[in-house]
Coordinates of C-alpha atoms and ligand atoms in Angstrom, one line a residue:
M42 CA -1.0 -10.5 16.1
S43 CA 0.2 -6.9 15.6
Q44 CA -1.3 -4.8 12.8
L45 CA 0.8 -3.9 9.8
D46 CA 1.1 -0.2 8.8
F47 CA 1.2 -0.7 5.0
S48 CA 1.2 3.0 4.1
T49 CA 3.9 4.9 2.4
T50 CA 4.9 8.4 1.3
L51 CA 6.6 9.9 -1.7
G52 CA 7.6 13.4 -0.8
N53 CA 4.6 15.0 1.1
A54 CA 2.1 12.6 -0.6
W55 CA 0.7 9.8 1.5
F56 CA -0.6 6.5 0.1
P57 CA -2.4 3.7 2.0
T58 CA -0.5 0.9 0.2
P59 CA 2.9 0.9 -1.6
I60 CA 1.7 -0.7 -4.9
F61 CA 1.1 1.6 -7.9
T62 CA 0.5 1.1 -11.6
A63 CA 3.5 1.8 -13.9
S64 CA 3.0 4.7 -16.2
G65 CA 1.9 3.6 -19.7
C66 CA 0.8 0.1 -18.7
A67 CA -2.8 1.0 -17.5
S68 CA -3.5 4.2 -19.4
S69 CA -5.7 6.1 -17.0
G70 CA -7.0 3.0 -15.2
K71 CA -10.4 2.5 -16.9
E72 CA -9.6 -1.0 -18.0
L73 CA -8.3 -2.0 -14.5
A74 CA -11.4 -0.5 -12.8
Q75 CA -13.4 -3.4 -14.3
F76 CA -11.4 -5.8 -12.1
F77 CA -10.9 -3.9 -8.8
D78 CA -11.6 -0.7 -7.0
L79 CA -8.8 1.8 -7.9
R80 CA -9.0 3.2 -4.4
D81 CA -7.6 -0.2 -3.1
M82 CA -4.1 0.5 -4.5
G83 CA -1.5 3.2 -3.9
A84 CA -2.2 5.3 -6.9
I85 CA -2.7 5.2 -10.7
V86 CA 0.3 6.6 -12.4
T87 CA -1.1 7.8 -15.7
K88 CA 0.5 7.3 -19.2
S89 CA 2.9 10.1 -19.8
I90 CA 1.0 12.9 -21.4
M91 CA 2.4 15.5 -23.9
S92 CA 1.1 18.9 -24.9
K93 CA -0.5 17.8 -28.2
P94 CA -2.2 14.6 -29.3
R95 CA 0.4 12.2 -30.5
A96 CA 0.1 9.1 -32.8
G97 CA 3.2 7.3 -31.6
R98 CA 5.6 5.2 -33.6
A99 CA 5.0 2.9 -36.5
T100 CA 3.6 -0.6 -35.9
P101 CA 4.4 -3.3 -34.9
R102 CA 5.0 -1.8 -31.4
M103 CA 5.3 -4.9 -29.2
A104 CA 7.6 -7.9 -29.3
E105 CA 7.9 -10.8 -26.9
T106 CA 11.3 -11.7 -25.6
P107 CA 12.3 -14.5 -23.1
S108 CA 11.1 -13.2 -19.7
G109 CA 10.3 -9.8 -21.1
M110 CA 8.5 -7.6 -23.5
L111 CA 9.8 -4.9 -25.9
N112 CA 7.6 -1.9 -26.5
S113 CA 7.9 0.9 -29.0
I114 CA 4.8 2.9 -28.4
G115 CA 6.4 6.4 -28.8
L116 CA 4.3 8.3 -26.3
Q117 CA 1.0 7.9 -28.1
G118 CA -1.6 10.0 -26.3
P119 CA -4.6 12.4 -26.5
G120 CA -2.7 15.6 -25.4
I121 CA -3.1 17.5 -22.2
D122 CA -6.4 19.2 -23.0
A123 CA -8.3 15.9 -23.6
F124 CA -6.4 14.3 -20.8
L125 CA -7.6 16.9 -18.3
A126 CA -11.2 16.9 -19.6
N127 CA -11.6 13.1 -19.9
D128 CA -9.0 10.9 -18.1
L129 CA -8.2 13.1 -15.1
A130 CA -11.8 14.1 -14.6
W131 CA -12.8 10.4 -14.6
L132 CA -10.1 9.4 -12.2
V133 CA -11.1 12.2 -9.8
E134 CA -14.7 11.0 -10.0
Q135 CA -13.5 7.5 -9.0
K136 CA -11.7 9.1 -6.0
A137 CA -8.5 7.3 -7.1
R138 CA -5.2 8.7 -6.0
I139 CA -3.4 10.0 -9.0
I140 CA 0.2 10.6 -10.1
V141 CA 0.2 12.4 -13.4
S142 CA 3.1 11.5 -15.7
I143 CA 4.3 14.1 -18.2
A144 CA 6.7 14.0 -21.1
G145 CA 8.0 16.6 -23.5
E146 CA 10.2 17.1 -26.5
T147 CA 11.9 20.2 -24.9
A148 CA 12.4 21.5 -21.4
E149 CA 9.9 24.3 -22.3
E150 CA 7.2 21.7 -23.2
F151 CA 7.6 20.0 -19.8
A152 CA 7.3 23.4 -18.1
S153 CA 4.2 24.3 -20.0
L154 CA 2.6 21.0 -19.0
A155 CA 3.5 21.8 -15.4
R156 CA 1.7 25.1 -15.9
R157 CA -1.4 23.4 -17.1
L158 CA -1.4 21.1 -14.1
R159 CA -0.6 23.7 -11.5
G160 CA -3.4 23.9 -9.0
V161 CA -5.5 21.1 -10.6
A162 CA -7.3 19.3 -7.8
G163 CA -6.9 15.6 -7.1
I164 CA -3.3 15.1 -8.1
S165 CA -1.0 13.6 -5.5
A166 CA 2.3 14.0 -7.4
L167 CA 3.8 14.6 -10.8
E168 CA 6.0 12.0 -12.5
V169 CA 8.4 13.7 -14.9
N170 CA 9.3 11.2 -17.6
I171 CA 12.7 12.3 -18.8
S172 CA 13.7 8.7 -19.9
C173 CA 11.3 7.4 -22.6
P174 CA 13.6 5.3 -24.8
N175 CA 11.1 5.5 -27.8
V176 CA 12.0 8.8 -29.3
E177 CA 13.3 9.4 -32.8
N178 CA 16.1 11.5 -31.5
R179 CA 18.0 9.7 -28.9
G180 CA 19.3 13.1 -27.8
M181 CA 15.8 13.6 -26.4
V182 CA 16.4 11.1 -23.6
F183 CA 17.0 13.9 -21.1
A184 CA 17.8 11.4 -18.3
C185 CA 21.0 10.3 -20.2
H186 CA 22.6 13.7 -19.9
L187 CA 22.9 15.4 -16.5
E188 CA 22.5 19.0 -17.7
S189 CA 19.4 18.2 -19.9
A190 CA 17.9 16.2 -17.0
Q191 CA 18.5 19.1 -14.6
N192 CA 17.2 21.7 -17.1
V193 CA 13.8 19.9 -17.3
I194 CA 13.4 19.3 -13.6
E195 CA 14.4 22.8 -12.7
G196 CA 11.8 24.2 -15.1
V197 CA 9.1 22.0 -13.8
R198 CA 9.9 22.8 -10.2
R199 CA 9.9 26.6 -10.9
T200 CA 6.6 26.3 -12.7
I201 CA 4.7 24.0 -10.4
G202 CA 5.6 25.8 -7.2
G203 CA 6.6 24.2 -3.9
D204 CA 3.9 21.8 -2.9
L205 CA 3.3 19.1 -5.4
P206 CA 5.9 16.3 -5.2
I207 CA 8.0 15.9 -8.4
I208 CA 9.2 12.4 -9.1
A209 CA 11.8 12.2 -11.9
K210 CA 11.8 9.0 -13.9
L211 CA 15.3 7.9 -14.8
S212 CA 16.8 5.6 -17.4
P213 CA 19.0 2.6 -16.5
D214 CA 20.9 3.2 -19.8
V215 CA 23.6 5.4 -18.2
T216 CA 27.0 4.7 -16.8
D217 CA 26.3 6.4 -13.4
I218 CA 22.7 6.6 -12.4
V219 CA 23.6 8.0 -9.0
S220 CA 25.1 11.2 -10.5
I221 CA 21.9 11.8 -12.5
A222 CA 19.7 11.0 -9.5
R223 CA 21.7 13.4 -7.3
G224 CA 21.6 16.1 -10.0
V225 CA 17.9 16.1 -10.4
V226 CA 17.3 16.1 -6.6
D227 CA 19.7 19.1 -6.3
V228 CA 17.4 21.1 -8.6
G229 CA 14.0 20.2 -7.1
A230 CA 13.0 16.5 -7.6
D231 CA 11.4 15.2 -4.4
G232 CA 11.6 11.6 -5.5
L233 CA 12.8 9.3 -8.2
A234 CA 11.1 6.6 -10.4
L235 CA 13.5 3.8 -11.1
I236 CA 13.7 2.4 -13.7
N237 CA 12.3 3.1 -17.1
T238 CA 12.7 0.3 -19.7
V239 CA 16.0 -0.8 -21.0
L240 CA 16.8 0.0 -24.7
G241 CA 16.7 -3.2 -26.7
M242 CA 16.0 -4.7 -30.2
V243 CA 14.5 -7.9 -31.6
I244 CA 15.3 -9.1 -35.2
N245 CA 12.7 -11.4 -36.8
P246 CA 14.5 -14.5 -38.1
I247 CA 11.8 -14.9 -40.9
T248 CA 11.8 -11.4 -42.3
M249 CA 15.4 -10.9 -41.2
R250 CA 14.5 -7.3 -40.2
P251 CA 13.9 -5.6 -36.9
Q252 CA 10.6 -6.8 -35.5
L253 CA 9.5 -3.3 -34.2
G254 CA 8.4 -0.6 -36.6
G255 CA 10.5 1.8 -34.6
R256 CA 13.4 -0.7 -34.7
T257 CA 14.4 -0.3 -31.1
G258 CA 12.1 -0.5 -28.0
G259 CA 12.1 -0.6 -24.2
L260 CA 12.5 -3.9 -22.5
S261 CA 10.3 -4.6 -19.5
G262 CA 9.3 -7.6 -17.5
P263 CA 11.2 -10.1 -15.2
A264 CA 14.3 -9.9 -17.4
I265 CA 15.1 -6.4 -16.1
R266 CA 14.3 -6.9 -12.4
P267 CA 18.0 -7.3 -11.4
I268 CA 18.8 -4.1 -13.2
A269 CA 16.0 -2.3 -11.3
V270 CA 17.2 -3.8 -8.0
R271 CA 20.8 -2.7 -8.7
A272 CA 19.8 0.9 -9.6
I273 CA 17.5 1.3 -6.6
F274 CA 20.1 -0.1 -4.3
Q275 CA 22.8 2.2 -5.6
V276 CA 20.7 5.3 -5.5
H277 CA 19.2 4.5 -2.0
E278 CA 22.8 4.0 -0.7
A279 CA 23.8 7.4 -2.0
L280 CA 20.6 9.3 -1.2
P281 CA 18.9 7.4 1.6
K282 CA 16.4 10.2 2.3
V283 CA 15.1 10.5 -1.2
P284 CA 11.9 8.3 -1.8
I285 CA 12.1 5.9 -4.7
L286 CA 9.1 4.6 -6.7
G287 CA 10.7 1.3 -7.9
M288 CA 9.6 -0.7 -11.0
G289 CA 11.0 -3.3 -13.3
G290 CA 9.7 -6.8 -13.7
V291 CA 7.6 -7.1 -10.6
S292 CA 5.0 -9.9 -10.8
S293 CA 4.8 -11.2 -7.2
G294 CA 4.8 -9.9 -3.6
A295 CA 8.4 -11.4 -3.3
D296 CA 9.5 -9.3 -6.3
A297 CA 8.0 -6.1 -4.7
F298 CA 9.7 -7.0 -1.4
E299 CA 13.0 -7.2 -3.2
L300 CA 12.7 -3.7 -4.6
I301 CA 11.6 -2.4 -1.2
M302 CA 14.6 -4.0 0.6
A303 CA 16.8 -2.4 -2.0
G304 CA 15.4 1.0 -1.0
A305 CA 12.0 1.6 -2.8
S306 CA 9.2 3.3 -0.8
G307 CA 6.7 2.2 -3.4
V308 CA 6.5 -0.3 -6.3
S309 CA 4.9 0.1 -9.7
V310 CA 3.5 -2.9 -11.6
G311 CA 3.5 -2.7 -15.3
T312 CA 4.1 -5.7 -17.6
A313 CA 2.5 -8.2 -15.2
S314 CA -0.9 -6.4 -15.5
F315 CA -1.0 -7.3 -19.2
G316 CA -1.1 -11.0 -18.5
N317 CA -3.1 -10.7 -15.3
P318 CA -5.3 -7.6 -14.8
T319 CA -5.6 -8.4 -11.1
A320 CA -1.8 -8.7 -10.6
I321 CA -1.7 -5.5 -8.5
V322 CA -4.2 -7.0 -6.0
K323 CA -2.3 -10.3 -5.9
I324 CA 1.0 -8.5 -5.4
Q325 CA -0.4 -6.3 -2.7
N326 CA -1.8 -9.3 -0.8
E327 CA 1.4 -11.3 -1.1
L328 CA 3.6 -8.4 0.0
R329 CA 1.4 -7.7 3.0
Q330 CA 1.7 -11.4 4.1
I331 CA 5.5 -11.4 3.5
L332 CA 6.0 -8.3 5.7
K333 CA 3.9 -9.9 8.5
D334 CA 5.7 -13.2 8.2
K335 CA 9.0 -11.4 8.5
G336 CA 7.8 -9.7 11.7
F337 CA 7.6 -6.1 10.3
T338 CA 5.0 -3.9 11.9
S339 CA 5.3 -1.3 9.1
L340 CA 6.3 -1.1 5.5
R341 CA 8.7 1.7 6.5
E342 CA 10.9 -0.7 8.5
A343 CA 11.4 -2.8 5.4
I344 CA 12.5 0.1 3.1
G345 CA 16.2 -0.3 2.4
F346 CA 16.5 -3.3 4.8
A347 CA 19.2 -4.9 2.6
H348 CA 21.5 -2.0 3.3
R349 CA 21.6 -2.8 7.1
P350 CA 24.4 -4.9 8.7
E351 CA 24.0 -8.7 8.7
S352 CA 23.4 -8.7 12.5
S353 CA 20.0 -7.1 11.9
V354 CA 18.7 -9.9 9.6
R355 CA 15.5 -11.5 10.9
Ligands
SIN218 C1 6.4 4.8 -24.9 O1 5.3 5.5 -25.0 O2 7.1 4.6 -25.9 C2 6.9 4.3 -23.5 C3 7.1 5.4 -22.6 C4 8.3 5.2 -21.7 O3 8.9 4.1 -21.6 O4 8.7 6.2 -21.1

């Protein structure tokens, strides 16, 4: 039986497998490292880091929903200094591949984070999170406005220089995700992370008040997978050369395969890891088997397969 080339690329960064963590769902990977070797996956995408330590939003910050989960964390984190000294240093020691995710309140904050990360060894790519839904000021969701999104990406590109791939993380909460995707690619994004969570709300029938301290939150889990598939399909159709890191409700190899057929070059797993910390290993094994069963000799051949004419169906 022929070997399967399971590797993938995002810009000029190479990864041996296409399965990644989703930013925010595994912090910097320490908890997952109890269950498997972090080198056995594509890369750890770290929790979006900001310039200063940040406490996040009021509790409660999680609510269950049918087939999903609502979070309202509010970008809690230790700030870039502690991140570099502790989390990144630890990940480098583990020899894990690392995608660092950054978030800011202003375009200047994003650029200053890029400055801190410029030239730091061991980073494969930068995820620029311009789509966190859990911010007090909804005007801060840069990815919902073309000019604001471009402003951030342009500043990060200018600051970080030419080599490190920039992956812009976009929100599905827009009318035309393709125009935002095209806009950020035009100003220097090498790839796109699709999709961030979908803005939602749960009202507690007993207290008769919003369940989350922050009222609204980001919906993740299987409920949003069709939204992710749609967004990835639309963007890949318009920008077939731009690599996409897909995410949204993936909990099996078949789910990951669906995002890949839509056009994703890699797939991030988030919510599924909360219920099963070895979900990434399981998904990776299942995906490898599906690709072999379908007769693919490389992951690359499967990327965007659903866009091809019917006659090419296996
Ligand atoms: C959060 O920290 O609130 C979630 C981050 C995100 O969804 O971008």
